[in-house]
PDB file of C-alpha atoms in Angstrom:
ATOM      1  CA  UNK A   1     -19.605  34.624  41.249  1.00 75.00           C
ATOM      2  CA  UNK A   2     -19.027  32.331  38.368  1.00 82.00           C
ATOM      3  CA  UNK A   3     -17.289  29.086  38.528  1.00 90.00           C
ATOM      4  CA  UNK A   4     -13.922  28.551  37.167  1.00 93.00           C
ATOM      5  CA  UNK A   5     -12.170  25.845  35.730  1.00 96.00           C
ATOM      6  CA  UNK A   6     -12.798  23.456  32.838  1.00 98.00           C
ATOM      7  CA  UNK A   7     -16.422  22.038  32.505  1.00 97.00           C
ATOM      8  CA  UNK A   8     -14.767  18.637  31.251  1.00 98.00           C
ATOM      9  CA  UNK A   9     -13.089  17.936  34.594  1.00 98.00           C
ATOM     10  CA  UNK A  10     -14.076  15.050  36.568  1.00 98.00           C
ATOM     11  CA  UNK A  11     -13.927  16.857  39.784  1.00 98.00           C
ATOM     12  CA  UNK A  12     -15.775  19.768  41.077  1.00 98.00           C
ATOM     13  CA  UNK A  13     -14.416  21.458  44.257  1.00 98.00           C
ATOM     14  CA  UNK A  14     -17.484  22.984  45.953  1.00 97.00           C
ATOM     15  CA  UNK A  15     -16.961  25.879  48.326  1.00 94.00           C
ATOM     16  CA  UNK A  16     -19.381  27.841  50.636  1.00 88.00           C
ATOM     17  CA  UNK A  17     -19.710  31.277  49.185  1.00 73.00           C
ATOM     18  CA  UNK A  18     -17.461  33.949  47.591  1.00 68.00           C
ATOM     19  CA  UNK A  19     -15.348  35.654  50.339  1.00 65.00           C
ATOM     20  CA  UNK A  20     -16.103  39.512  50.523  1.00 56.00           C
ATOM     21  CA  UNK A  21     -12.276  40.132  50.768  1.00 62.00           C
ATOM     22  CA  UNK A  22     -11.304  37.585  48.181  1.00 58.00           C
ATOM     23  CA  UNK A  23     -13.446  36.196  45.311  1.00 54.00           C
ATOM     24  CA  UNK A  24     -15.659  38.918  45.307  1.00 56.00           C
ATOM     25  CA  UNK A  25     -12.918  41.557  44.978  1.00 56.00           C
ATOM     26  CA  UNK A  26     -10.970  39.562  42.501  1.00 61.00           C
ATOM     27  CA  UNK A  27     -13.548  37.667  40.527  1.00 62.00           C
ATOM     28  CA  UNK A  28     -12.087  34.396  41.044  1.00 78.00           C
ATOM     29  CA  UNK A  29     -12.904  31.854  43.516  1.00 81.00           C
ATOM     30  CA  UNK A  30     -10.612  31.334  46.679  1.00 88.00           C
ATOM     31  CA  UNK A  31      -8.306  34.386  45.178  1.00 83.00           C
ATOM     32  CA  UNK A  32      -7.283  37.144  47.272  1.00 78.00           C
ATOM     33  CA  UNK A  33      -7.978  35.490  50.536  1.00 79.00           C
ATOM     34  CA  UNK A  34      -6.238  32.974  52.977  1.00 84.00           C
ATOM     35  CA  UNK A  35      -8.223  30.015  51.948  1.00 88.00           C
ATOM     36  CA  UNK A  36      -6.824  30.045  48.393  1.00 91.00           C
ATOM     37  CA  UNK A  37      -3.356  29.444  49.481  1.00 93.00           C
ATOM     38  CA  UNK A  38      -4.113  25.897  50.853  1.00 96.00           C
ATOM     39  CA  UNK A  39      -6.491  24.951  48.239  1.00 96.00           C
ATOM     40  CA  UNK A  40      -4.472  26.173  45.101  1.00 95.00           C
ATOM     41  CA  UNK A  41      -1.351  24.790  46.692  1.00 96.00           C
ATOM     42  CA  UNK A  42      -2.755  21.447  46.882  1.00 97.00           C
ATOM     43  CA  UNK A  43      -4.310  21.431  43.540  1.00 98.00           C
ATOM     44  CA  UNK A  44      -1.033  22.431  42.311  1.00 97.00           C
ATOM     45  CA  UNK A  45       0.585  19.585  44.197  1.00 97.00           C
ATOM     46  CA  UNK A  46      -1.492  16.954  42.967  1.00 98.00           C
ATOM     47  CA  UNK A  47      -1.565  17.994  39.419  1.00 97.00           C
ATOM     48  CA  UNK A  48      -5.059  19.366  39.148  1.00 98.00           C
ATOM     49  CA  UNK A  49      -3.525  23.005  38.221  1.00 97.00           C
ATOM     50  CA  UNK A  50      -0.550  24.399  36.696  1.00 97.00           C
ATOM     51  CA  UNK A  51       1.162  27.759  36.853  1.00 95.00           C
ATOM     52  CA  UNK A  52       1.665  29.665  39.973  1.00 92.00           C
ATOM     53  CA  UNK A  53      -0.897  31.049  42.669  1.00 90.00           C
ATOM     54  CA  UNK A  54       0.003  34.485  43.458  1.00 83.00           C
ATOM     55  CA  UNK A  55      -3.498  35.352  44.804  1.00 79.00           C
ATOM     56  CA  UNK A  56      -4.438  37.363  41.809  1.00 75.00           C
ATOM     57  CA  UNK A  57      -6.577  36.412  39.010  1.00 83.00           C
ATOM     58  CA  UNK A  58      -3.971  37.559  36.285  1.00 83.00           C
ATOM     59  CA  UNK A  59      -1.260  35.105  38.023  1.00 89.00           C
ATOM     60  CA  UNK A  60      -1.608  32.568  35.066  1.00 90.00           C
ATOM     61  CA  UNK A  61      -2.944  29.968  37.292  1.00 93.00           C
ATOM     62  CA  UNK A  62      -4.935  27.269  35.290  1.00 95.00           C
ATOM     63  CA  UNK A  63      -7.235  24.705  36.463  1.00 96.00           C
ATOM     64  CA  UNK A  64      -6.709  21.555  34.567  1.00 97.00           C
ATOM     65  CA  UNK A  65      -8.276  18.276  36.569  1.00 96.00           C
ATOM     66  CA  UNK A  66     -11.019  20.305  38.421  1.00 98.00           C
ATOM     67  CA  UNK A  67     -13.531  23.180  38.377  1.00 98.00           C
ATOM     68  CA  UNK A  68     -14.504  25.196  41.435  1.00 96.00           C
ATOM     69  CA  UNK A  69     -18.003  26.597  42.225  1.00 95.00           C
ATOM     70  CA  UNK A  70     -19.735  27.523  45.378  1.00 92.00           C
ATOM     71  CA  UNK A  71     -22.742  26.448  47.078  1.00 92.00           C
ATOM     72  CA  UNK A  72     -23.966  30.287  47.402  1.00 87.00           C
ATOM     73  CA  UNK A  73     -23.145  32.509  44.449  1.00 77.00           C
ATOM     74  CA  UNK A  74     -23.069  35.697  45.827  1.00 73.00           C
ATOM     75  CA  UNK A  75     -21.526  37.378  49.112  1.00 67.00           C
ATOM     76  CA  UNK A  76     -24.050  36.459  52.021  1.00 65.00           C
ATOM     77  CA  UNK A  77     -24.625  39.103  54.859  1.00 68.00           C
ATOM     78  CA  UNK A  78     -22.047  39.001  57.407  1.00 69.00           C
ATOM     79  CA  UNK A  79     -20.097  36.345  55.457  1.00 69.00           C
ATOM     80  CA  UNK A  80     -22.527  33.640  56.484  1.00 77.00           C
ATOM     81  CA  UNK A  81     -25.193  32.387  54.093  1.00 82.00           C
ATOM     82  CA  UNK A  82     -28.731  31.999  55.470  1.00 82.00           C
ATOM     83  CA  UNK A  83     -30.749  28.646  54.697  1.00 86.00           C
ATOM     84  CA  UNK A  84     -32.998  30.816  52.253  1.00 85.00           C
ATOM     85  CA  UNK A  85     -29.894  31.831  50.211  1.00 87.00           C
ATOM     86  CA  UNK A  86     -28.564  28.239  50.048  1.00 87.00           C
ATOM     87  CA  UNK A  87     -31.914  27.098  48.866  1.00 88.00           C
ATOM     88  CA  UNK A  88     -32.261  29.981  46.305  1.00 86.00           C
ATOM     89  CA  UNK A  89     -28.838  29.185  45.054  1.00 86.00           C
ATOM     90  CA  UNK A  90     -29.219  25.545  44.727  1.00 90.00           C
ATOM     91  CA  UNK A  91     -30.551  25.859  41.177  1.00 90.00           C
ATOM     92  CA  UNK A  92     -27.227  27.281  40.023  1.00 93.00           C
ATOM     93  CA  UNK A  93     -25.506  24.295  41.477  1.00 95.00           C
ATOM     94  CA  UNK A  94     -27.629  21.835  39.947  1.00 95.00           C
ATOM     95  CA  UNK A  95     -27.128  23.511  36.505  1.00 95.00           C
ATOM     96  CA  UNK A  96     -23.463  23.684  37.194  1.00 96.00           C
ATOM     97  CA  UNK A  97     -23.492  19.936  37.955  1.00 97.00           C
ATOM     98  CA  UNK A  98     -25.355  19.188  34.756  1.00 96.00           C
ATOM     99  CA  UNK A  99     -23.027  21.049  32.614  1.00 97.00           C
ATOM    100  CA  UNK A 100     -20.211  18.996  33.721  1.00 98.00           C
ATOM    101  CA  UNK A 101     -20.389  15.797  31.435  1.00 97.00           C
ATOM    102  CA  UNK A 102     -17.500  14.039  32.715  1.00 97.00           C
ATOM    103  CA  UNK A 103     -18.066  14.735  36.607  1.00 98.00           C
ATOM    104  CA  UNK A 104     -17.055  11.776  38.855  1.00 98.00           C
ATOM    105  CA  UNK A 105     -16.771  13.463  42.142  1.00 98.00           C
ATOM    106  CA  UNK A 106     -17.561  16.559  44.384  1.00 98.00           C
ATOM    107  CA  UNK A 107     -15.137  17.553  46.994  1.00 98.00           C
ATOM    108  CA  UNK A 108     -17.233  19.567  49.636  1.00 98.00           C
ATOM    109  CA  UNK A 109     -15.530  22.070  51.669  1.00 97.00           C
ATOM    110  CA  UNK A 110     -17.535  22.167  54.802  1.00 96.00           C
ATOM    111  CA  UNK A 111     -21.199  20.976  55.820  1.00 96.00           C
ATOM    112  CA  UNK A 112     -22.979  23.699  54.090  1.00 94.00           C
ATOM    113  CA  UNK A 113     -21.362  22.701  50.860  1.00 96.00           C
ATOM    114  CA  UNK A 114     -22.005  18.885  51.522  1.00 97.00           C
ATOM    115  CA  UNK A 115     -25.677  19.546  52.162  1.00 97.00           C
ATOM    116  CA  UNK A 116     -25.998  21.895  49.074  1.00 96.00           C
ATOM    117  CA  UNK A 117     -24.615  18.886  47.037  1.00 97.00           C
ATOM    118  CA  UNK A 118     -27.066  16.368  48.339  1.00 97.00           C
ATOM    119  CA  UNK A 119     -30.024  19.117  47.964  1.00 96.00           C
ATOM    120  CA  UNK A 120     -29.041  19.541  44.346  1.00 96.00           C
ATOM    121  CA  UNK A 121     -29.341  15.716  43.913  1.00 96.00           C
ATOM    122  CA  UNK A 122     -32.538  15.324  45.786  1.00 95.00           C
ATOM    123  CA  UNK A 123     -31.046  13.403  48.654  1.00 97.00           C
ATOM    124  CA  UNK A 124     -31.878  14.201  52.015  1.00 96.00           C
ATOM    125  CA  UNK A 125     -28.960  15.574  54.141  1.00 94.00           C
ATOM    126  CA  UNK A 126     -29.543  12.972  56.970  1.00 95.00           C
ATOM    127  CA  UNK A 127     -28.752  10.107  54.559  1.00 97.00           C
ATOM    128  CA  UNK A 128     -24.996  11.074  54.232  1.00 98.00           C
ATOM    129  CA  UNK A 129     -23.536  12.708  57.287  1.00 98.00           C
ATOM    130  CA  UNK A 130     -20.708  15.330  56.817  1.00 98.00           C
ATOM    131  CA  UNK A 131     -17.430  13.920  58.123  1.00 98.00           C
ATOM    132  CA  UNK A 132     -13.614  15.136  57.241  1.00 98.00           C
ATOM    133  CA  UNK A 133     -12.264  12.623  54.985  1.00 98.00           C
ATOM    134  CA  UNK A 134     -15.405  10.722  54.019  1.00 98.00           C
ATOM    135  CA  UNK A 135     -16.313   9.736  50.629  1.00 98.00           C
ATOM    136  CA  UNK A 136     -19.928   9.053  50.220  1.00 98.00           C
ATOM    137  CA  UNK A 137     -20.928   6.998  46.804  1.00 98.00           C
ATOM    138  CA  UNK A 138     -24.354   8.551  45.937  1.00 98.00           C
ATOM    139  CA  UNK A 139     -27.183   6.348  44.247  1.00 97.00           C
ATOM    140  CA  UNK A 140     -26.315   7.912  40.773  1.00 95.00           C
ATOM    141  CA  UNK A 141     -22.525   7.073  41.172  1.00 96.00           C
ATOM    142  CA  UNK A 142     -21.283  10.579  42.086  1.00 98.00           C
ATOM    143  CA  UNK A 143     -18.885  10.428  44.726  1.00 98.00           C
ATOM    144  CA  UNK A 144     -19.312  13.140  47.397  1.00 98.00           C
ATOM    145  CA  UNK A 145     -15.802  13.733  49.323  1.00 98.00           C
ATOM    146  CA  UNK A 146     -15.841  15.692  52.444  1.00 98.00           C
ATOM    147  CA  UNK A 147     -13.246  18.195  53.989  1.00 98.00           C
ATOM    148  CA  UNK A 148     -13.256  20.808  56.289  1.00 98.00           C
ATOM    149  CA  UNK A 149     -13.187  24.270  54.646  1.00 96.00           C
ATOM    150  CA  UNK A 150      -9.752  25.620  54.113  1.00 95.00           C
ATOM    151  CA  UNK A 151     -10.730  28.621  55.699  1.00 92.00           C
ATOM    152  CA  UNK A 152      -8.138  30.735  57.920  1.00 91.00           C
ATOM    153  CA  UNK A 153     -10.195  30.000  60.997  1.00 93.00           C
ATOM    154  CA  UNK A 154     -10.084  26.204  60.498  1.00 95.00           C
ATOM    155  CA  UNK A 155      -6.473  26.128  59.681  1.00 95.00           C
ATOM    156  CA  UNK A 156      -5.466  28.641  62.591  1.00 95.00           C
ATOM    157  CA  UNK A 157      -7.249  26.406  65.092  1.00 96.00           C
ATOM    158  CA  UNK A 158      -5.755  23.292  63.458  1.00 96.00           C
ATOM    159  CA  UNK A 159      -9.182  21.749  62.874  1.00 97.00           C
ATOM    160  CA  UNK A 160      -7.736  21.535  59.461  1.00 98.00           C
ATOM    161  CA  UNK A 161      -3.927  21.010  58.595  1.00 97.00           C
ATOM    162  CA  UNK A 162      -2.269  21.053  55.267  1.00 97.00           C
ATOM    163  CA  UNK A 163      -1.610  17.275  55.863  1.00 98.00           C
ATOM    164  CA  UNK A 164      -5.192  16.571  56.556  1.00 98.00           C
ATOM    165  CA  UNK A 165      -6.462  18.538  53.504  1.00 98.00           C
ATOM    166  CA  UNK A 166      -3.734  16.874  51.470  1.00 98.00           C
ATOM    167  CA  UNK A 167      -4.821  13.471  52.516  1.00 98.00           C
ATOM    168  CA  UNK A 168      -8.378  14.101  51.702  1.00 98.00           C
ATOM    169  CA  UNK A 169      -7.477  15.084  48.258  1.00 98.00           C
ATOM    170  CA  UNK A 170      -5.075  12.389  47.387  1.00 98.00           C
ATOM    171  CA  UNK A 171      -7.496   9.813  48.742  1.00 98.00           C
ATOM    172  CA  UNK A 172     -10.450  11.051  46.577  1.00 98.00           C
ATOM    173  CA  UNK A 173      -8.023  11.597  43.391  1.00 98.00           C
ATOM    174  CA  UNK A 174      -6.813   7.857  43.647  1.00 97.00           C
ATOM    175  CA  UNK A 175     -10.422   6.845  44.016  1.00 97.00           C
ATOM    176  CA  UNK A 176     -11.320   8.387  40.686  1.00 96.00           C
ATOM    177  CA  UNK A 177      -8.016   7.613  39.031  1.00 92.00           C
ATOM    178  CA  UNK A 178      -7.097  11.131  38.523  1.00 79.00           C
TER     179      UNK A 178
END
């Protein structure tokens, strides 16, 4: 699954892996499954996208202030990436980061994305623990912001509410001046 959005963006939203019923089917991250509703609705609300999200890659939605990538590039077996897949795909993530000349922050959606970002920077995962709403300043100046994943499971169980996600995004955008 290719990344989506402008390479010049200061923010990378890092997901877990393409969803079998969503991105894998539609060809656009977080499109065609429940998770995109909260993600794209929030990005639109905070001026990081324009247009309308209709859960279809031809809906005219455009990312303006961020880019979206996944820690794992292909749909994992049983929709759960293995440690070997995460390691195998980490080079793609490193290349993605290197290709974003104005990158200032990464919003990691979940622990897997958080740890994959740290691995891509050569930082042990134990140095920065995942915590929803946390913002970590990495040694190279990049900010790593954490949020629970925008999955249907997390929102249905209220582990992540729209208000919690919006607060995490708003706080990060204020921090990078976007």
